[in-house]
């Protein structure tokens, strides 16, 4: 784990790092010492580890909960090099969708492929970050919607350190079998008029979680219209389960 | 409006009253003066104005938000006299359900009948309570699930003073047409395995609200299993919309 820079503002310390060629960012309370809960944030498709919504949420977890927060770029996103393998599939999928194929199964298969890479990457990130004195081996939460849900469901299923997860804007095609292995508390976000994820597939993914403590929040609007008060709810949810 | 008793404990003043022969209770912050938001709580079937969940929620709105809270007994509940008209229908319905009829339409028709009485009663309660110096004509919220939803939907539809509502554990048969007249923010609670309200009818009622700002919270379990953290969410919801 190689730190590139460290800056602080308004009580939040931000450290950029590279770990096994994966660019990442760690946010902690300024002057933090000792073990604390850690949230891994999974960004959306076409976004990156410091996209505005990720950055805003990270700062809230740090300032309101005194948690540590980490995010890394997904392959082919942010500061990572272009991966021709993924690009080729994306181009093929686009052509198939334009030819009339249903997008959902294509997206699901693509996310499942990328998850084969990101699940071990993210586990390595946890290993490294939890060795830092100002993070430590506290309880871990995962937050990710859209692509962050497609990659997050297999990650949460695989990683016993994760004690609670906010997921959403994803459907059962992507990750139904992995969802059935998840038993930790889940808050699941649905956009009621999602143009990318059919409603029945969203509800089927919620049904698939094996968690006894799971809660579904649905709001009107399209894929990109998630209301800001759901971020308040994410903060409350992780405060309840990790603090 | 005739006050019967006034007691205070832990910062909450509780006043029992009778208004047009309707027994009610008003909770306000101890020593309150001046106008404040007011929540009307609608109790569930077989419950009453001081049932434990109603009382607990009322105290939270008072102590955490400094709101005023009012609840009255629904006809044939609590301290109200037996009404043979409703009793007769309840007995008839029970016999029809035992003979194999679907309960949901019978319950819906019964609640619609009771609402013809409770909507004007509750509007009169608002009139009276809002004339008190320590309540005043501030914004009004409505909270009610189960019977409190069946009676609450027509009330919220009819009463322009209501600016936000928490409703749930109810279905479209009860009140779909009234729901289409509701435009204020709604938080709607669904028990995912509700044995009394079919899931599709719950989702249809959520769909029916005309509110641009509406949010659905679904949790696993039966009609009576609503998790306690939804009450935290109700407090947050009304704080956001009324405070």
Tab-separated table of C-alpha atoms in Angstrom:
chain	number	residue	atom	x	y	z
A	1	UNK	CA	0.000	0.000	0.000
A	2	UNK	CA	1.616	3.185	-1.239
A	3	UNK	CA	0.307	6.587	-0.117
A	4	UNK	CA	0.489	9.319	-2.751
A	5	UNK	CA	-0.947	12.339	-0.973
A	6	UNK	CA	-2.616	13.460	2.214
A	7	UNK	CA	-4.836	16.511	2.575
A	8	UNK	CA	-7.280	17.666	5.224
A	9	UNK	CA	-10.315	19.941	5.157
A	10	UNK	CA	-13.235	20.565	7.504
A	11	UNK	CA	-12.228	17.751	9.819
A	12	UNK	CA	-11.716	15.110	7.122
A	13	UNK	CA	-8.310	13.657	6.248
A	14	UNK	CA	-8.111	12.318	2.671
A	15	UNK	CA	-5.289	9.978	1.661
A	16	UNK	CA	-4.847	8.878	-1.938
A	17	UNK	CA	-3.113	5.509	-2.300
A	18	UNK	CA	-2.205	2.765	-4.760
A	19	UNK	CA	-2.442	-0.882	-3.751
A	20	UNK	CA	-1.432	-3.547	-6.285
A	21	UNK	CA	-1.910	-0.922	-9.011
A	22	UNK	CA	-5.452	-0.170	-7.769
A	23	UNK	CA	-5.933	3.579	-7.149
A	24	UNK	CA	-7.876	4.285	-3.989
A	25	UNK	CA	-8.776	6.906	-1.429
A	26	UNK	CA	-9.130	6.666	2.326
A	27	UNK	CA	-11.063	9.217	4.388
A	28	UNK	CA	-10.727	9.388	8.178
A	29	UNK	CA	-11.471	11.968	10.866
A	30	UNK	CA	-8.645	14.505	11.128
A	31	UNK	CA	-6.294	13.408	13.905
A	32	UNK	CA	-7.979	10.001	14.192
A	33	UNK	CA	-6.260	7.381	16.363
A	34	UNK	CA	-7.396	3.842	17.065
A	35	UNK	CA	-9.855	1.320	15.653
A	36	UNK	CA	-13.155	2.430	14.114
A	37	UNK	CA	-15.880	1.114	11.778
A	38	UNK	CA	-14.937	1.159	8.094
A	39	UNK	CA	-17.263	1.703	5.119
A	40	UNK	CA	-16.280	0.533	1.648
A	41	UNK	CA	-18.066	2.640	-0.991
A	42	UNK	CA	-18.659	1.100	-4.428
A	43	UNK	CA	-19.110	3.727	-7.149
A	44	UNK	CA	-21.574	3.573	-10.046
A	45	UNK	CA	-20.937	2.786	-13.715
A	46	UNK	CA	-19.013	5.543	-15.505
A	47	UNK	CA	-18.177	7.091	-12.120
A	48	UNK	CA	-15.014	6.861	-10.021
A	49	UNK	CA	-13.716	6.768	-6.449
A	50	UNK	CA	-14.072	10.526	-5.980
A	51	UNK	CA	-17.331	11.118	-7.882
A	52	UNK	CA	-19.360	13.855	-6.149
A	53	UNK	CA	-21.958	11.534	-4.590
A	54	UNK	CA	-19.245	9.186	-3.275
A	55	UNK	CA	-17.218	12.067	-1.893
A	56	UNK	CA	-20.241	13.649	-0.236
A	57	UNK	CA	-21.295	10.415	1.405
A	58	UNK	CA	-17.741	9.631	2.540
A	59	UNK	CA	-17.437	13.009	4.247
A	60	UNK	CA	-20.749	12.451	6.069
A	61	UNK	CA	-19.662	9.056	7.432
A	62	UNK	CA	-16.442	10.633	8.672
A	63	UNK	CA	-17.872	13.808	10.183
A	64	UNK	CA	-21.183	12.447	11.531
A	65	UNK	CA	-20.071	8.942	12.614
A	66	UNK	CA	-16.255	9.184	12.960
A	67	UNK	CA	-15.996	6.167	10.634
A	68	UNK	CA	-13.193	5.463	8.160
A	69	UNK	CA	-14.271	5.257	4.519
A	70	UNK	CA	-12.439	3.736	1.560
A	71	UNK	CA	-13.194	3.705	-2.179
A	72	UNK	CA	-11.221	2.378	-5.121
A	73	UNK	CA	-11.684	2.732	-8.862
A	74	UNK	CA	-13.465	-0.185	-10.523
A	75	UNK	CA	-11.507	-1.653	-13.499
A	76	UNK	CA	-11.846	0.598	-16.572
A	77	UNK	CA	-12.988	3.528	-14.400
A	78	UNK	CA	-11.332	6.599	-12.881
A	79	UNK	CA	-7.535	6.482	-12.869
A	80	UNK	CA	-7.287	2.864	-13.986
A	81	UNK	CA	-5.907	2.012	-17.445
A	82	UNK	CA	-8.251	1.019	-20.247
A	83	UNK	CA	-8.870	-2.732	-20.194
A	84	UNK	CA	-9.544	-3.865	-23.746
A	85	UNK	CA	-11.286	-7.039	-22.579
A	86	UNK	CA	-14.046	-5.060	-20.836
A	87	UNK	CA	-14.208	-2.453	-23.568
A	88	UNK	CA	-14.756	-5.144	-26.182
A	89	UNK	CA	-17.657	-6.648	-24.222
A	90	UNK	CA	-19.202	-3.218	-23.628
A	91	UNK	CA	-19.084	-2.444	-27.343
A	92	UNK	CA	-20.584	-5.854	-28.194
A	93	UNK	CA	-23.342	-5.383	-25.624
A	94	UNK	CA	-24.176	-1.942	-26.993
A	95	UNK	CA	-24.557	-3.408	-30.463
A	96	UNK	CA	-26.777	-6.222	-29.175
A	97	UNK	CA	-29.004	-3.761	-27.288
A	98	UNK	CA	-29.314	-1.600	-30.393
A	99	UNK	CA	-30.287	-4.760	-32.289
A	100	UNK	CA	-33.170	-5.251	-29.848
A	101	UNK	CA	-31.828	-7.485	-27.062
A	102	UNK	CA	-32.974	-6.905	-23.471
A	103	UNK	CA	-30.259	-4.896	-21.685
A	104	UNK	CA	-30.761	-6.365	-18.193
A	105	UNK	CA	-29.294	-9.864	-18.806
A	106	UNK	CA	-26.335	-8.398	-20.701
A	107	UNK	CA	-25.582	-5.925	-17.907
A	108	UNK	CA	-25.952	-8.693	-15.324
A	109	UNK	CA	-23.492	-10.965	-17.104
A	110	UNK	CA	-21.024	-8.109	-17.509
A	111	UNK	CA	-21.207	-7.147	-13.823
A	112	UNK	CA	-20.747	-10.797	-12.809
A	113	UNK	CA	-17.587	-10.910	-14.915
A	114	UNK	CA	-16.173	-7.704	-13.423
A	115	UNK	CA	-17.039	-8.942	-9.920
A	116	UNK	CA	-14.680	-11.875	-10.419
A	117	UNK	CA	-11.942	-9.261	-10.394
A	118	UNK	CA	-13.323	-6.747	-7.881
A	119	UNK	CA	-14.290	-9.166	-5.091
A	120	UNK	CA	-10.672	-10.257	-4.468
A	121	UNK	CA	-9.429	-6.693	-5.077
A	122	UNK	CA	-11.772	-5.228	-2.477
A	123	UNK	CA	-10.897	-7.951	0.042
A	124	UNK	CA	-7.238	-7.026	-0.388
A	125	UNK	CA	-8.147	-3.372	0.183
A	126	UNK	CA	-9.831	-4.284	3.476
A	127	UNK	CA	-6.758	-6.314	4.498
A	128	UNK	CA	-4.457	-3.363	3.877
A	129	UNK	CA	-6.611	-0.558	5.270
A	130	UNK	CA	-7.493	-2.433	8.453
A	131	UNK	CA	-3.781	-2.720	9.258
A	132	UNK	CA	-3.515	1.052	9.599
A	133	UNK	CA	-3.470	2.306	13.193
A	134	UNK	CA	-6.178	4.914	12.587
A	135	UNK	CA	-8.571	2.356	10.988
A	136	UNK	CA	-7.929	-1.017	12.637
A	137	UNK	CA	-10.026	-4.180	12.473
A	138	UNK	CA	-13.450	-2.770	13.404
A	139	UNK	CA	-16.785	-3.740	11.841
A	140	UNK	CA	-17.108	-3.137	8.090
A	141	UNK	CA	-20.060	-1.801	6.108
A	142	UNK	CA	-20.577	-1.760	2.354
A	143	UNK	CA	-22.511	0.916	0.428
A	144	UNK	CA	-23.098	0.637	-3.324
A	145	UNK	CA	-25.929	1.150	-5.801
A	146	UNK	CA	-26.294	0.402	-9.523
A	147	UNK	CA	-22.866	-0.966	-10.582
A	148	UNK	CA	-21.966	-0.711	-6.900
A	149	UNK	CA	-24.816	-3.156	-6.200
A	150	UNK	CA	-23.953	-5.578	-8.997
A	151	UNK	CA	-20.369	-5.756	-7.697
A	152	UNK	CA	-21.374	-5.318	-4.076
A	153	UNK	CA	-23.711	-8.287	-3.720
A	154	UNK	CA	-21.008	-10.876	-4.551
A	155	UNK	CA	-18.545	-8.949	-2.364
A	156	UNK	CA	-20.833	-8.837	0.675
A	157	UNK	CA	-21.681	-12.529	0.148
A	158	UNK	CA	-17.980	-13.419	0.099
A	159	UNK	CA	-16.634	-11.201	2.872
A	160	UNK	CA	-17.472	-12.076	6.477
A	161	UNK	CA	-16.008	-8.808	7.780
A	162	UNK	CA	-18.983	-6.954	6.257
A	163	UNK	CA	-21.618	-6.613	8.978
A	164	UNK	CA	-24.212	-4.451	7.176
A	165	UNK	CA	-24.825	-3.232	3.622
A	166	UNK	CA	-26.760	-0.597	1.712
A	167	UNK	CA	-27.424	-1.850	-1.812
A	168	UNK	CA	-29.867	-0.975	-4.570
A	169	UNK	CA	-30.751	0.051	-8.120
A	170	UNK	CA	-29.990	-3.524	-9.109
A	171	UNK	CA	-31.919	-6.652	-9.949
A	172	UNK	CA	-31.927	-10.348	-9.309
A	173	UNK	CA	-30.385	-11.271	-12.665
A	174	UNK	CA	-27.112	-9.739	-11.579
A	175	UNK	CA	-26.662	-11.478	-8.313
A	176	UNK	CA	-29.627	-13.460	-7.026
A	177	UNK	CA	-27.580	-16.527	-6.080
A	178	UNK	CA	-25.026	-14.448	-4.175
A	179	UNK	CA	-27.850	-12.548	-2.460
A	180	UNK	CA	-29.129	-15.811	-0.996
A	181	UNK	CA	-25.798	-16.130	0.867
A	182	UNK	CA	-26.109	-12.696	2.499
A	183	UNK	CA	-27.386	-12.782	6.081
A	184	UNK	CA	-26.258	-9.391	7.440
A	185	UNK	CA	-28.670	-6.436	7.723
A	186	UNK	CA	-29.411	-4.881	4.320
A	187	UNK	CA	-31.052	-1.595	3.368
A	188	UNK	CA	-32.112	-1.952	-0.261
A	189	UNK	CA	-32.938	1.040	-2.495
A	190	UNK	CA	-35.365	0.852	-5.401
A	191	UNK	CA	-36.308	3.552	-7.900
A	192	UNK	CA	-39.962	2.794	-8.571
A	193	UNK	CA	-39.801	3.886	-12.227
A	194	UNK	CA	-36.262	2.634	-12.941
A	195	UNK	CA	-35.792	2.524	-16.699
A	196	UNK	CA	-32.787	0.199	-16.421
A	197	UNK	CA	-33.844	-2.304	-13.755
A	198	UNK	CA	-37.330	-3.855	-14.124
A	199	UNK	CA	-39.304	-3.464	-10.887
A	200	UNK	CA	-40.006	-7.185	-10.541
A	201	UNK	CA	-36.266	-7.904	-10.739
A	202	UNK	CA	-35.559	-5.336	-8.017
A	203	UNK	CA	-38.186	-6.873	-5.755
A	204	UNK	CA	-36.853	-10.356	-6.545
A	205	UNK	CA	-33.357	-9.307	-5.451
A	206	UNK	CA	-34.783	-7.928	-2.189
A	207	UNK	CA	-36.631	-11.226	-1.724
A	208	UNK	CA	-33.421	-13.169	-2.387
A	209	UNK	CA	-31.423	-11.719	0.529
A	210	UNK	CA	-31.335	-14.294	3.326
A	211	UNK	CA	-31.041	-11.508	5.927
A	212	UNK	CA	-33.687	-11.567	8.663
A	213	UNK	CA	-33.101	-7.821	9.056
A	214	UNK	CA	-33.609	-6.287	5.630
A	215	UNK	CA	-35.569	-3.205	4.647
A	216	UNK	CA	-36.627	-1.946	1.239
A	217	UNK	CA	-36.884	1.757	0.452
A	218	UNK	CA	-38.646	2.600	-2.815
A	219	UNK	CA	-39.018	6.083	-4.256
A	220	UNK	CA	-40.682	7.382	-7.398
A	221	UNK	CA	-38.496	8.318	-10.316
A	222	UNK	CA	-35.918	6.941	-12.681
A	223	UNK	CA	-32.559	5.243	-12.114
A	224	UNK	CA	-30.745	8.507	-11.482
A	225	UNK	CA	-33.425	10.186	-9.348
A	226	UNK	CA	-32.685	8.709	-5.902
A	227	UNK	CA	-33.714	11.364	-3.345
A	228	UNK	CA	-31.104	12.886	-1.063
A	229	UNK	CA	-32.902	11.826	2.100
A	230	UNK	CA	-31.886	8.220	1.340
A	231	UNK	CA	-28.311	9.251	2.113
A	232	UNK	CA	-29.508	10.473	5.533
A	233	UNK	CA	-31.060	7.043	5.946
A	234	UNK	CA	-27.777	5.320	4.985
A	235	UNK	CA	-25.989	7.280	7.706
A	236	UNK	CA	-28.656	6.281	10.245
A	237	UNK	CA	-28.527	2.642	9.084
A	238	UNK	CA	-24.763	2.269	9.501
A	239	UNK	CA	-24.825	4.186	12.780
A	240	UNK	CA	-27.338	1.625	14.044
A	241	UNK	CA	-25.409	-1.428	12.869
A	242	UNK	CA	-21.721	-0.520	13.109
A	243	UNK	CA	-21.332	2.104	15.821
B	1	UNK	CA	-63.696	20.871	24.315
B	2	UNK	CA	-63.735	19.768	27.927
B	3	UNK	CA	-60.494	18.903	29.686
B	4	UNK	CA	-60.757	16.065	32.235
B	5	UNK	CA	-57.236	15.753	33.583
B	6	UNK	CA	-53.705	17.056	33.164
B	7	UNK	CA	-50.565	15.208	34.218
B	8	UNK	CA	-46.890	15.641	33.409
B	9	UNK	CA	-43.947	13.265	33.381
B	10	UNK	CA	-40.459	13.377	31.888
B	11	UNK	CA	-41.106	16.617	30.060
B	12	UNK	CA	-44.437	15.586	28.522
B	13	UNK	CA	-47.758	17.139	29.513
B	14	UNK	CA	-50.757	14.835	28.915
B	15	UNK	CA	-54.280	16.272	28.843
B	16	UNK	CA	-57.318	14.008	28.575
B	17	UNK	CA	-60.339	15.690	27.001
B	18	UNK	CA	-63.813	15.083	25.602
B	19	UNK	CA	-64.977	16.879	22.481
B	20	UNK	CA	-68.527	16.255	21.208
B	21	UNK	CA	-68.518	13.033	23.254
B	22	UNK	CA	-65.245	11.905	21.590
B	23	UNK	CA	-62.619	10.975	24.206
B	24	UNK	CA	-59.166	12.216	23.312
B	25	UNK	CA	-55.697	12.934	24.610
B	26	UNK	CA	-53.321	15.789	23.845
B	27	UNK	CA	-49.595	15.615	24.522
B	28	UNK	CA	-47.389	18.725	24.500
B	29	UNK	CA	-43.975	19.667	25.843
B	30	UNK	CA	-44.173	20.563	29.525
B	31	UNK	CA	-44.473	24.331	29.819
B	32	UNK	CA	-45.085	24.740	26.085
B	33	UNK	CA	-46.163	28.150	24.837
B	34	UNK	CA	-46.923	29.220	21.299
B	35	UNK	CA	-47.631	27.600	17.942
B	36	UNK	CA	-46.018	24.293	16.973
B	37	UNK	CA	-46.494	21.424	14.499
B	38	UNK	CA	-49.274	18.996	15.449
B	39	UNK	CA	-49.396	15.245	14.744
B	40	UNK	CA	-52.700	13.377	14.739
B	41	UNK	CA	-52.126	9.702	15.574
B	42	UNK	CA	-54.674	7.145	14.323
B	43	UNK	CA	-54.667	3.945	16.390
B	44	UNK	CA	-55.045	0.404	15.037
B	45	UNK	CA	-58.058	-1.919	15.140
B	46	UNK	CA	-58.843	-3.166	18.650
B	47	UNK	CA	-56.475	-0.514	20.075
B	48	UNK	CA	-57.220	2.869	21.597
B	49	UNK	CA	-55.870	6.422	21.965
B	50	UNK	CA	-53.387	5.417	24.680
B	51	UNK	CA	-52.294	2.012	23.370
B	52	UNK	CA	-48.589	1.459	24.149
B	53	UNK	CA	-47.314	2.044	20.599
B	54	UNK	CA	-49.377	5.231	20.249
B	55	UNK	CA	-48.229	6.504	23.635
B	56	UNK	CA	-44.580	5.715	22.899
B	57	UNK	CA	-44.663	7.459	19.542
B	58	UNK	CA	-46.505	10.480	20.970
B	59	UNK	CA	-43.876	10.945	23.677
B	60	UNK	CA	-41.104	10.804	21.064
B	61	UNK	CA	-42.706	13.513	18.898
B	62	UNK	CA	-43.048	15.711	21.975
B	63	UNK	CA	-39.602	15.166	23.489
B	64	UNK	CA	-37.533	14.899	20.282
B	65	UNK	CA	-39.379	17.419	18.096
B	66	UNK	CA	-41.318	19.648	20.543
B	67	UNK	CA	-44.473	18.882	18.522
B	68	UNK	CA	-47.997	18.633	19.914
B	69	UNK	CA	-49.686	15.237	19.426
B	70	UNK	CA	-53.367	14.349	19.611
B	71	UNK	CA	-55.196	11.004	19.461
B	72	UNK	CA	-58.857	10.143	19.876
B	73	UNK	CA	-60.667	6.831	20.232
B	74	UNK	CA	-62.147	5.489	17.006
B	75	UNK	CA	-65.886	4.630	17.296
B	76	UNK	CA	-66.373	1.333	19.164
B	77	UNK	CA	-62.833	1.532	20.599
B	78	UNK	CA	-61.284	2.651	23.892
B	79	UNK	CA	-63.609	4.717	26.081
B	80	UNK	CA	-66.339	5.077	23.465
B	81	UNK	CA	-69.683	3.342	23.966
B	82	UNK	CA	-70.515	0.201	22.020
B	83	UNK	CA	-72.081	1.079	18.673
B	84	UNK	CA	-74.445	-1.726	17.698
B	85	UNK	CA	-74.369	-0.724	14.028
B	86	UNK	CA	-70.624	-1.424	13.752
B	87	UNK	CA	-70.838	-4.489	15.982
B	88	UNK	CA	-73.517	-6.013	13.758
B	89	UNK	CA	-71.382	-5.519	10.629
B	90	UNK	CA	-68.295	-6.924	12.358
B	91	UNK	CA	-70.210	-10.043	13.374
B	92	UNK	CA	-71.633	-10.442	9.859
B	93	UNK	CA	-68.171	-10.016	8.333
B	94	UNK	CA	-66.692	-12.596	10.668
B	95	UNK	CA	-69.351	-15.103	9.593
B	96	UNK	CA	-68.719	-14.372	5.893
B	97	UNK	CA	-64.954	-14.817	6.348
B	98	UNK	CA	-65.532	-18.124	8.142
B	99	UNK	CA	-67.763	-19.129	5.221
B	100	UNK	CA	-64.828	-18.592	2.883
B	101	UNK	CA	-65.085	-14.985	1.666
B	102	UNK	CA	-61.926	-12.953	1.100
B	103	UNK	CA	-61.381	-10.718	4.162
B	104	UNK	CA	-59.740	-7.782	2.360
B	105	UNK	CA	-62.824	-6.402	0.552
B	106	UNK	CA	-64.965	-6.788	3.676
B	107	UNK	CA	-62.410	-4.957	5.826
B	108	UNK	CA	-62.090	-2.247	3.171
B	109	UNK	CA	-65.835	-1.662	3.017
B	110	UNK	CA	-66.044	-1.560	6.818
B	111	UNK	CA	-63.203	0.947	7.128
B	112	UNK	CA	-64.774	3.126	4.413
B	113	UNK	CA	-67.992	3.180	6.429
B	114	UNK	CA	-66.242	4.103	9.685
B	115	UNK	CA	-64.247	6.791	7.851
B	116	UNK	CA	-67.511	8.564	6.995
B	117	UNK	CA	-67.752	9.221	10.720
B	118	UNK	CA	-64.074	9.689	11.642
B	119	UNK	CA	-63.074	12.133	8.891
B	120	UNK	CA	-65.432	14.875	10.150
B	121	UNK	CA	-64.674	13.946	13.783
B	122	UNK	CA	-60.932	14.316	13.286
B	123	UNK	CA	-61.350	17.608	11.424
B	124	UNK	CA	-63.305	18.922	14.413
B	125	UNK	CA	-60.505	17.738	16.704
B	126	UNK	CA	-57.987	19.736	14.648
B	127	UNK	CA	-60.251	22.798	14.806
B	128	UNK	CA	-60.452	22.612	18.597
B	129	UNK	CA	-56.859	21.690	19.379
B	130	UNK	CA	-55.392	24.317	17.076
B	131	UNK	CA	-57.265	27.012	19.006
B	132	UNK	CA	-55.224	26.251	22.130
B	133	UNK	CA	-52.416	28.720	22.833
B	134	UNK	CA	-49.796	25.988	23.299
B	135	UNK	CA	-50.683	24.275	19.989
B	136	UNK	CA	-51.828	26.955	17.542
B	137	UNK	CA	-52.341	26.714	13.788
B	138	UNK	CA	-49.010	25.187	12.744
B	139	UNK	CA	-48.476	22.499	10.101
B	140	UNK	CA	-50.231	19.165	10.739
B	141	UNK	CA	-48.954	15.625	10.202
B	142	UNK	CA	-50.916	12.377	10.263
B	143	UNK	CA	-49.521	9.009	11.399
B	144	UNK	CA	-51.601	5.808	11.172
B	145	UNK	CA	-51.148	2.194	10.099
B	146	UNK	CA	-53.585	-0.696	9.639
B	147	UNK	CA	-57.000	0.707	10.709
B	148	UNK	CA	-55.152	4.006	11.110
B	149	UNK	CA	-54.325	3.810	7.389
B	150	UNK	CA	-57.810	2.805	6.266
B	151	UNK	CA	-59.242	5.783	8.157
B	152	UNK	CA	-56.206	7.986	7.565
B	153	UNK	CA	-56.172	7.960	3.767
B	154	UNK	CA	-59.659	9.537	3.438
B	155	UNK	CA	-58.772	11.968	6.236
B	156	UNK	CA	-55.512	13.116	4.658
B	157	UNK	CA	-57.273	13.396	1.282
B	158	UNK	CA	-59.988	15.604	2.807
B	159	UNK	CA	-57.929	17.817	5.120
B	160	UNK	CA	-55.710	20.494	3.595
B	161	UNK	CA	-54.065	21.278	6.943
B	162	UNK	CA	-52.236	17.914	6.760
B	163	UNK	CA	-48.827	18.566	5.177
B	164	UNK	CA	-47.236	15.097	5.488
B	165	UNK	CA	-48.394	11.585	6.413
B	166	UNK	CA	-47.011	8.237	7.511
B	167	UNK	CA	-49.405	5.486	6.443
B	168	UNK	CA	-49.151	1.742	5.932
B	169	UNK	CA	-50.245	-1.839	6.524
B	170	UNK	CA	-53.179	-1.098	4.250
B	171	UNK	CA	-54.193	-1.811	0.688
B	172	UNK	CA	-55.748	-0.147	-2.292
B	173	UNK	CA	-59.185	-1.691	-1.789
B	174	UNK	CA	-59.670	0.431	1.314
B	175	UNK	CA	-58.877	3.781	-0.102
B	176	UNK	CA	-57.379	3.817	-3.581
B	177	UNK	CA	-59.637	6.599	-4.858
B	178	UNK	CA	-58.901	8.813	-1.854
B	179	UNK	CA	-55.181	8.085	-2.210
B	180	UNK	CA	-55.253	9.576	-5.701
B	181	UNK	CA	-56.282	12.906	-4.119
B	182	UNK	CA	-53.298	12.966	-1.748
B	183	UNK	CA	-50.415	15.146	-2.906
B	184	UNK	CA	-48.466	15.761	0.334
B	185	UNK	CA	-45.290	13.796	1.189
B	186	UNK	CA	-46.098	10.228	2.284
B	187	UNK	CA	-43.966	7.587	3.988
B	188	UNK	CA	-45.717	4.267	3.404
B	189	UNK	CA	-45.007	1.141	5.471
B	190	UNK	CA	-45.421	-2.383	4.129
B	191	UNK	CA	-44.948	-5.680	5.924
B	192	UNK	CA	-43.582	-7.908	3.176
B	193	UNK	CA	-45.317	-11.053	4.464
B	194	UNK	CA	-48.520	-9.364	5.681
B	195	UNK	CA	-51.135	-12.061	6.220
B	196	UNK	CA	-53.981	-9.506	6.168
B	197	UNK	CA	-53.046	-7.189	3.313
B	198	UNK	CA	-52.017	-8.842	0.017
B	199	UNK	CA	-48.677	-7.446	-1.162
B	200	UNK	CA	-50.010	-6.381	-4.556
B	201	UNK	CA	-52.734	-4.335	-2.857
B	202	UNK	CA	-50.148	-2.614	-0.650
B	203	UNK	CA	-48.036	-1.739	-3.660
B	204	UNK	CA	-51.145	-0.585	-5.542
B	205	UNK	CA	-52.006	1.814	-2.698
B	206	UNK	CA	-48.454	3.200	-2.776
B	207	UNK	CA	-48.811	3.627	-6.531
B	208	UNK	CA	-52.146	5.391	-6.073
B	209	UNK	CA	-50.810	8.305	-3.994
B	210	UNK	CA	-50.510	11.361	-6.233
B	211	UNK	CA	-47.651	12.697	-4.094
B	212	UNK	CA	-44.454	13.495	-5.984
B	213	UNK	CA	-42.583	12.943	-2.707
B	214	UNK	CA	-43.555	9.477	-1.479
B	215	UNK	CA	-41.362	6.721	-0.135
B	216	UNK	CA	-42.132	3.066	0.528
B	217	UNK	CA	-40.492	1.167	3.388
B	218	UNK	CA	-40.979	-2.606	3.290
B	219	UNK	CA	-39.787	-5.022	5.957
B	220	UNK	CA	-40.019	-8.791	6.259
B	221	UNK	CA	-42.601	-10.249	8.596
B	222	UNK	CA	-46.303	-10.301	9.255
B	223	UNK	CA	-48.858	-7.554	9.913
B	224	UNK	CA	-47.820	-7.119	13.538
B	225	UNK	CA	-44.053	-7.363	13.042
B	226	UNK	CA	-43.183	-3.796	12.003
B	227	UNK	CA	-39.619	-3.151	13.248
B	228	UNK	CA	-38.998	-0.432	15.817
B	229	UNK	CA	-36.568	1.441	13.600
B	230	UNK	CA	-39.535	2.494	11.434
B	231	UNK	CA	-40.666	4.679	14.323
B	232	UNK	CA	-37.235	6.363	14.258
B	233	UNK	CA	-37.868	6.938	10.570
B	234	UNK	CA	-41.306	8.442	11.274
B	235	UNK	CA	-39.696	10.931	13.648
B	236	UNK	CA	-37.097	11.831	11.015
B	237	UNK	CA	-39.790	12.128	8.326
B	238	UNK	CA	-41.975	14.556	10.260
B	239	UNK	CA	-38.937	16.516	11.436
B	240	UNK	CA	-38.027	16.984	7.776
B	241	UNK	CA	-41.495	18.026	6.633
B	242	UNK	CA	-43.062	19.892	9.545
B	243	UNK	CA	-40.275	21.430	11.609
